[in-house]
Tab-separated table of C-alpha atoms in Angstrom:
chain	number	residue	atom	x	y	z
A	5	MET	CA	-0.060	-0.089	0.006
A	6	LYS	CA	1.389	3.210	-0.779
A	7	SER	CA	2.025	5.536	2.139
A	8	ILE	CA	0.381	9.025	1.614
A	9	PHE	CA	-0.487	10.793	4.708
A	10	LEU	CA	-2.164	14.344	4.560
A	11	LYS	CA	-3.561	16.549	7.104
A	12	ALA	CA	-6.815	17.522	5.941
A	13	ALA	CA	-10.269	15.527	5.769
A	14	LEU	CA	-11.516	14.326	2.606
A	15	GLY	CA	-14.926	15.551	1.496
A	16	ALA	CA	-16.011	13.216	-1.412
A	17	ALA	CA	-17.719	10.017	-0.857
A	18	PHE	CA	-18.823	6.924	-2.665
A	19	LEU	CA	-22.400	8.825	-3.336
A	20	LEU	CA	-21.097	10.569	-6.104
A	21	PRO	CA	-21.799	9.398	-9.522
A	22	LEU	CA	-19.171	8.479	-11.970
A	23	PRO	CA	-18.304	11.537	-13.996
A	24	ALA	CA	-17.579	11.018	-17.634
A	25	PHE	CA	-13.850	10.133	-18.248
A	26	SER	CA	-11.909	10.246	-21.876
A	27	GLN	CA	-8.711	8.935	-22.310
A	28	SER	CA	-6.539	10.549	-25.063
A	29	LYS	CA	-4.822	8.256	-27.494
A	30	SER	CA	-1.417	9.479	-26.347
A	31	GLU	CA	-2.186	8.851	-22.590
A	32	THR	CA	-0.777	5.381	-21.420
A	33	TYR	CA	-2.177	3.546	-18.407
A	34	LYS	CA	0.765	4.590	-16.524
A	35	ASP	CA	-0.149	8.404	-17.081
A	36	ILE	CA	-3.403	7.279	-15.809
A	37	ILE	CA	-2.063	5.850	-12.570
A	38	GLU	CA	0.414	8.939	-12.357
A	39	LYS	CA	-2.705	11.118	-12.690
A	40	ALA	CA	-4.509	9.226	-9.833
A	41	TYR	CA	-1.855	9.631	-7.288
A	42	ASN	CA	-1.628	13.183	-8.240
A	43	LEU	CA	-5.495	13.598	-7.592
A	44	SER	CA	-5.014	11.381	-4.228
A	45	LEU	CA	-2.164	13.863	-3.033
A	46	GLN	CA	-4.684	16.492	-3.559
A	47	LYS	CA	-7.062	14.521	-1.390
A	48	ASP	CA	-9.470	13.956	-4.407
A	49	ARG	CA	-9.854	10.378	-3.629
A	50	GLN	CA	-13.344	9.636	-5.655
A	51	GLN	CA	-11.855	11.229	-8.906
A	52	ALA	CA	-8.795	9.254	-8.589
A	53	LEU	CA	-10.621	6.101	-8.237
A	54	ASN	CA	-13.072	7.248	-10.888
A	55	ILE	CA	-10.285	7.392	-13.569
A	56	LEU	CA	-8.688	4.011	-12.456
A	57	THR	CA	-11.872	1.893	-12.512
A	58	ALA	CA	-12.763	3.418	-15.729
A	59	ALA	CA	-9.264	2.640	-17.061
A	60	ILE	CA	-9.517	-0.941	-15.651
A	61	ALA	CA	-12.893	-1.509	-17.348
A	62	ARG	CA	-11.281	-0.690	-20.667
A	63	GLU	CA	-7.792	-2.248	-20.348
A	64	SER	CA	-7.215	-5.862	-22.005
A	65	ARG	CA	-3.819	-6.553	-21.214
A	66	PRO	CA	-3.477	-8.439	-17.951
A	67	ALA	CA	-0.058	-6.756	-16.679
A	68	ALA	CA	-1.658	-3.322	-17.256
A	69	GLN	CA	-4.866	-4.359	-15.220
A	70	THR	CA	-2.939	-5.598	-12.523
A	71	GLU	CA	-0.931	-2.410	-12.017
A	72	LEU	CA	-4.152	-0.105	-12.590
A	73	LYS	CA	-5.940	-2.366	-9.802
A	74	LYS	CA	-2.980	-2.003	-7.308
A	75	ALA	CA	-3.259	1.615	-7.930
A	76	ALA	CA	-6.943	1.774	-6.963
A	77	LEU	CA	-6.280	-0.197	-3.923
A	78	ASP	CA	-3.254	2.156	-2.876
A	79	VAL	CA	-5.870	5.042	-3.541
A	80	ALA	CA	-8.858	3.439	-1.741
A	81	HIS	CA	-7.082	2.394	1.675
A	82	VAL	CA	-4.666	5.379	1.993
A	83	PHE	CA	-5.246	7.859	5.109
A	84	PHE	CA	-5.076	11.345	4.120
A	85	SER	CA	-5.698	12.574	7.731
A	86	ASP	CA	-3.105	11.950	10.664
A	87	LYS	CA	-6.246	12.351	12.939
A	88	ALA	CA	-8.270	9.548	10.931
A	89	GLN	CA	-5.506	7.292	11.195
A	90	GLN	CA	-4.821	7.703	14.872
A	91	LEU	CA	-8.562	7.255	15.558
A	92	TYR	CA	-8.339	3.801	13.584
A	93	GLU	CA	-5.380	2.686	15.445
A	94	THR	CA	-7.218	3.597	18.891
A	95	SER	CA	-10.121	1.695	17.808
A	96	ILE	CA	-8.089	-1.312	16.976
A	97	SER	CA	-6.709	-1.302	20.836
A	98	LEU	CA	-10.080	-1.031	22.128
A	99	LYS	CA	-11.839	-3.625	19.805
A	100	LYS	CA	-11.053	-6.775	22.001
A	101	THR	CA	-12.388	-5.507	25.453
A	102	GLU	CA	-14.316	-2.145	24.594
A	103	LEU	CA	-16.194	-2.772	21.356
A	104	ASN	CA	-18.639	0.196	21.720
A	105	GLN	CA	-15.627	2.422	22.424
A	106	ALA	CA	-13.906	0.832	19.340
A	107	LEU	CA	-17.073	1.628	17.362
A	108	GLY	CA	-17.104	5.312	18.408
A	109	LYS	CA	-13.772	5.905	17.653
A	110	LEU	CA	-14.106	4.385	14.085
A	111	ASN	CA	-17.194	6.180	13.388
A	112	GLU	CA	-15.253	9.455	14.424
A	113	ALA	CA	-12.546	8.419	11.624
A	114	GLN	CA	-15.013	7.559	9.129
A	115	ARG	CA	-16.631	11.282	9.510
A	116	ILE	CA	-13.045	12.563	8.526
A	117	GLU	CA	-12.389	10.268	5.678
A	118	PRO	CA	-15.916	8.822	4.574
A	119	ASP	CA	-14.714	6.695	1.850
A	120	ASN	CA	-11.456	5.245	3.121
A	121	LEU	CA	-11.739	1.439	2.594
A	122	THR	CA	-9.425	0.634	5.390
A	123	ILE	CA	-11.782	2.319	7.808
A	124	LEU	CA	-14.958	1.144	6.153
A	125	THR	CA	-14.093	-2.648	6.228
A	126	GLU	CA	-13.089	-2.433	9.725
A	127	LEU	CA	-16.234	-0.822	10.589
A	128	ALA	CA	-18.212	-3.299	8.932
A	129	ARG	CA	-16.449	-5.884	10.817
A	130	LEU	CA	-17.219	-4.113	14.260
A	131	HIS	CA	-20.926	-3.847	13.128
A	132	MET	CA	-20.904	-7.627	12.486
A	133	ALA	CA	-19.311	-8.285	15.857
A	134	LYS	CA	-22.406	-6.414	17.448
A	135	ASN	CA	-24.534	-8.797	15.211
A	136	ASP	CA	-25.705	-5.547	13.117
A	137	CYS	CA	-25.147	-7.638	10.094
A	138	SER	CA	-27.474	-5.418	7.632
A	139	ASN	CA	-25.453	-2.372	8.517
A	140	ALA	CA	-22.350	-3.958	7.847
A	141	LEU	CA	-23.223	-5.089	4.400
A	142	ASP	CA	-24.562	-1.566	3.684
A	143	LEU	CA	-21.265	0.058	4.415
A	144	LEU	CA	-19.783	-2.514	1.983
A	145	ALA	CA	-22.166	-2.107	-0.945
A	146	LYS	CA	-20.791	1.209	-2.648
A	147	PRO	CA	-16.951	-0.303	-2.023
A	148	MET	CA	-18.100	-3.586	-3.618
A	149	LYS	CA	-18.985	-1.725	-7.026
A	150	MET	CA	-15.851	0.443	-7.067
A	151	THR	CA	-13.268	-1.967	-5.880
A	152	PRO	CA	-14.580	-5.685	-6.101
A	153	PHE	CA	-10.963	-6.945	-6.637
A	154	ASP	CA	-9.822	-6.221	-3.147
A	155	ASP	CA	-9.612	-9.478	-1.430
A	156	GLU	CA	-10.161	-8.255	2.161
A	157	LEU	CA	-13.334	-6.545	0.959
A	158	ARG	CA	-14.784	-9.526	-0.711
A	159	LEU	CA	-14.146	-11.243	2.437
A	160	ALA	CA	-15.616	-8.813	4.662
A	161	ASN	CA	-18.501	-8.697	2.220
A	162	ALA	CA	-18.892	-12.616	2.386
A	163	GLN	CA	-18.515	-12.420	6.149
A	164	GLY	CA	-21.615	-9.905	6.374
A	165	GLN	CA	-23.432	-12.163	4.017
A	166	VAL	CA	-23.188	-15.547	6.260
A	167	CYS	CA	-23.897	-12.789	9.267
A	168	LEU	CA	-27.147	-12.146	7.950
A	169	GLY	CA	-28.000	-15.566	6.756
A	170	GLN	CA	-27.608	-14.835	2.861
A	171	TRP	CA	-26.524	-18.162	1.734
A	172	VAL	CA	-27.539	-18.034	-1.971
A	173	GLU	CA	-25.496	-14.805	-2.137
A	174	PHE	CA	-22.559	-16.278	-0.228
A	175	ALA	CA	-22.283	-19.373	-2.336
A	176	LYS	CA	-21.700	-16.910	-5.328
A	177	ASN	CA	-18.292	-16.144	-3.921
A	178	PRO	CA	-15.487	-18.146	-5.685
A	179	GLU	CA	-13.524	-18.451	-2.739
A	180	SER	CA	-16.398	-20.126	-0.861
A	181	VAL	CA	-15.961	-23.068	-3.316
A	182	ASP	CA	-11.931	-23.164	-3.198
A	183	SER	CA	-10.639	-21.074	-0.197
A	184	LYS	CA	-7.219	-22.240	-1.201
A	185	LYS	CA	-6.817	-19.462	-3.858
A	186	SER	CA	-7.313	-16.909	-1.315
A	187	ALA	CA	-4.827	-15.331	0.699
A	188	TYR	CA	-7.349	-15.341	3.439
A	189	GLN	CA	-7.812	-18.792	3.486
A	190	LYS	CA	-8.406	-19.414	7.311
A	191	PHE	CA	-10.886	-17.055	7.404
A	192	TRP	CA	-12.774	-18.345	4.351
A	193	MET	CA	-12.812	-21.963	5.867
A	194	VAL	CA	-14.569	-20.522	8.801
A	195	LEU	CA	-17.460	-19.445	6.596
A	196	GLY	CA	-17.413	-22.639	4.863
A	197	ILE	CA	-17.668	-24.533	8.309
A	198	GLU	CA	-20.789	-22.226	8.915
A	199	GLN	CA	-22.147	-23.111	5.454
A	200	GLN	CA	-21.824	-26.784	6.113
A	201	LEU	CA	-23.602	-26.647	9.442
A	202	LYS	CA	-26.283	-24.820	8.111
A	203	LEU	CA	-26.630	-27.408	5.338
A	204	LYS	CA	-26.675	-29.935	8.119
A	205	ASN	CA	-23.440	-31.526	6.562
A	206	ILE	CA	-21.994	-32.255	9.886
A	207	SER	CA	-19.298	-34.809	9.022
A	208	LYS	CA	-18.092	-32.099	6.171
A	209	ALA	CA	-18.048	-29.466	8.751
A	210	LEU	CA	-16.059	-31.526	11.205
A	211	GLU	CA	-13.557	-32.236	8.567
A	212	GLN	CA	-13.351	-28.802	7.676
A	213	ALA	CA	-12.836	-27.635	11.394
A	214	GLN	CA	-10.022	-30.280	11.961
A	215	ASN	CA	-8.138	-29.120	8.638
A	216	LEU	CA	-8.493	-25.480	10.044
A	217	VAL	CA	-6.762	-26.369	13.235
A	218	LYS	CA	-4.000	-28.138	11.178
A	219	LEU	CA	-3.703	-25.098	8.861
A	220	ASP	CA	-3.046	-22.829	11.851
A	221	VAL	CA	-3.170	-24.033	15.359
A	222	LYS	CA	-2.800	-20.881	17.007
A	223	TYR	CA	-5.903	-19.275	15.607
A	224	PRO	CA	-8.376	-19.380	18.333
A	225	GLU	CA	-11.593	-19.899	16.247
A	226	SER	CA	-9.864	-23.156	14.799
A	227	HIS	CA	-10.652	-24.716	18.377
A	228	TYR	CA	-13.693	-22.957	18.620
A	229	TRP	CA	-15.281	-24.514	15.338
A	230	VAL	CA	-13.919	-28.154	16.256
A	231	TRP	CA	-15.654	-27.836	19.624
A	232	LYS	CA	-18.727	-26.341	18.127
A	233	VAL	CA	-19.299	-29.146	15.548
A	234	SER	CA	-18.490	-31.762	18.307
A	235	GLN	CA	-21.407	-30.213	20.121
A	236	VAL	CA	-23.718	-30.621	17.280
A	237	LEU	CA	-22.445	-34.422	17.254
A	238	LYS	CA	-23.205	-34.435	21.109
A	239	LYS	CA	-19.737	-34.934	22.163
A	240	SER	CA	-18.317	-32.681	24.704
A	241	ASN	CA	-14.829	-32.251	23.233
A	242	VAL	CA	-13.681	-30.375	26.394
A	243	ASP	CA	-10.031	-30.284	25.246
A	244	GLU	CA	-10.892	-27.771	22.389
A	245	ALA	CA	-12.856	-25.841	24.323
A	246	GLN	CA	-10.190	-25.373	26.791
A	247	LYS	CA	-7.698	-24.669	24.001
A	248	TYR	CA	-10.088	-21.886	22.484
A	249	VAL	CA	-10.571	-20.080	26.038
A	250	MET	CA	-6.756	-20.368	26.762
A	251	ALA	CA	-5.599	-18.933	23.185
A	252	CYS	CA	-8.109	-16.055	23.643
A	253	LYS	CA	-6.926	-15.430	27.271
A	254	ASN	CA	-3.118	-15.486	26.199
A	255	ILE	CA	-3.498	-13.766	22.717
A	256	SER	CA	-0.980	-11.125	22.389
A	257	ALA	CA	-1.631	-7.778	20.500
A	258	SER	CA	0.263	-8.919	17.231
A	259	GLN	CA	-1.480	-12.180	17.145
A	260	TYR	CA	-4.883	-10.404	17.873
A	261	ARG	CA	-4.088	-7.936	15.064
A	262	GLN	CA	-3.131	-10.939	12.847
A	263	TYR	CA	-6.525	-12.451	13.182
A	264	MET	CA	-8.748	-9.805	13.688
A	265	ILE	CA	-10.024	-10.022	10.202
A	266	ASP	CA	-12.370	-12.431	11.862
A	267	PRO	CA	-15.254	-10.382	13.180
A	268	MET	CA	-16.028	-12.734	16.000
A	269	LEU	CA	-12.508	-13.404	17.140
A	270	CYS	CA	-12.515	-14.403	20.783
A	271	ARG	CA	-15.927	-13.291	21.297
A	272	ARG	CA	-17.401	-16.522	22.293
A	273	THR	CA	-15.377	-17.214	25.462
A	274	THR	CA	-18.418	-16.535	27.814
A	275	GLU	CA	-20.299	-19.034	25.798
A	276	VAL	CA	-17.558	-21.758	25.826
A	277	GLU	CA	-16.606	-21.093	29.656
A	278	GLY	CA	-20.138	-21.866	30.502
A	279	GLU	CA	-20.150	-25.067	28.681
A	280	ILE	CA	-16.970	-25.996	30.019
A	281	LYS	CA	-18.314	-25.615	33.671
A	282	GLY	CA	-21.185	-27.782	32.767
A	283	MET	CA	-19.025	-30.467	31.250
A	284	ASN	CA	-16.430	-30.676	34.162
A	285	GLY	CA	-17.060	-33.696	36.446
A	286	THR	CA	-18.691	-35.450	33.557
A	287	THR	CA	-15.958	-36.091	31.230
A	288	GLU	CA	-12.687	-37.847	31.472
C-alpha cells in the first residue's frame, strides 16, 4: 500500500456518480496511474478512483490491469488524515475488550474520511461483531461496486452475508468453493464450516474444522469450530473448548491484529466457559 499521509479531511464520498472520463490516444495506463496518485495527493480520492476504475474496465492487457488495480487499492486504502489514522489505531486497540468505544472511535474516523476503505472494512467488521449484519453490508455495498477486486473487501462482504444468513449470495463467492486460492484461506474456511452446518453436512463441517486446526493451530477460532461441531455431534470435546479459551486469554497484541479480520475473534469465550463448567465432572 502506498503511504500517503495528508493533514486535511476528505470531502468526497461514494455517493457521487461516476463522471464521464475520456482518455486521449497518447495517454498510457501509466499516465493514468500517475494522474490518480496526483489526485490522491490533492485529497480527491473519488476522482482518482473514478479514472482508475474506468481505465480498468477498458484495459485488456493483464499486466496493465494488475498495475491499475494495485493503484486503485493504494488510493482506496490510504489515510489522508493523521487524525483519522490515529482514531483507527485507537479503535483497533480497544476492539477486543471495549467494542462500543472502538466503534465510536472508528465512526469518528469515518466522518473525517468517509470513503477510506481501510476504515469502512473495519467498521463493517465491528458491526458484525455487534450482530448488526445489515448495517455492515450497507457499508460495503458501494466499495464492492468500486473495487470488487479487493481480496479483504470480498471477504468482509462474504462475512456479512453469512452474518445475515444470505446463503444463496454467499455461495456465489468463488472463494467459498475453493478457499485455497485466497490469501485469507483460514477465514474463508470458517465461513465454509458455518455453511456446512447450515446445510446439516456435519461430517463435512467437522472435517473442515479439523483441517483449519492443522492449517493454523494458533488461530483461536479453529479450536472453537472443532468444539462447536463436536457439540452438534453430541460430543463434549472439552479439550478443544479449553484450548479456545486459553488461546483467547493469552493472545498477544500482534496475534490479535493478525487474526482480527475475523469479526468474531475471541467473542465467544463466555459461551464456551459456561459449557466447560457444565462439562467438568462429566468428562474424562
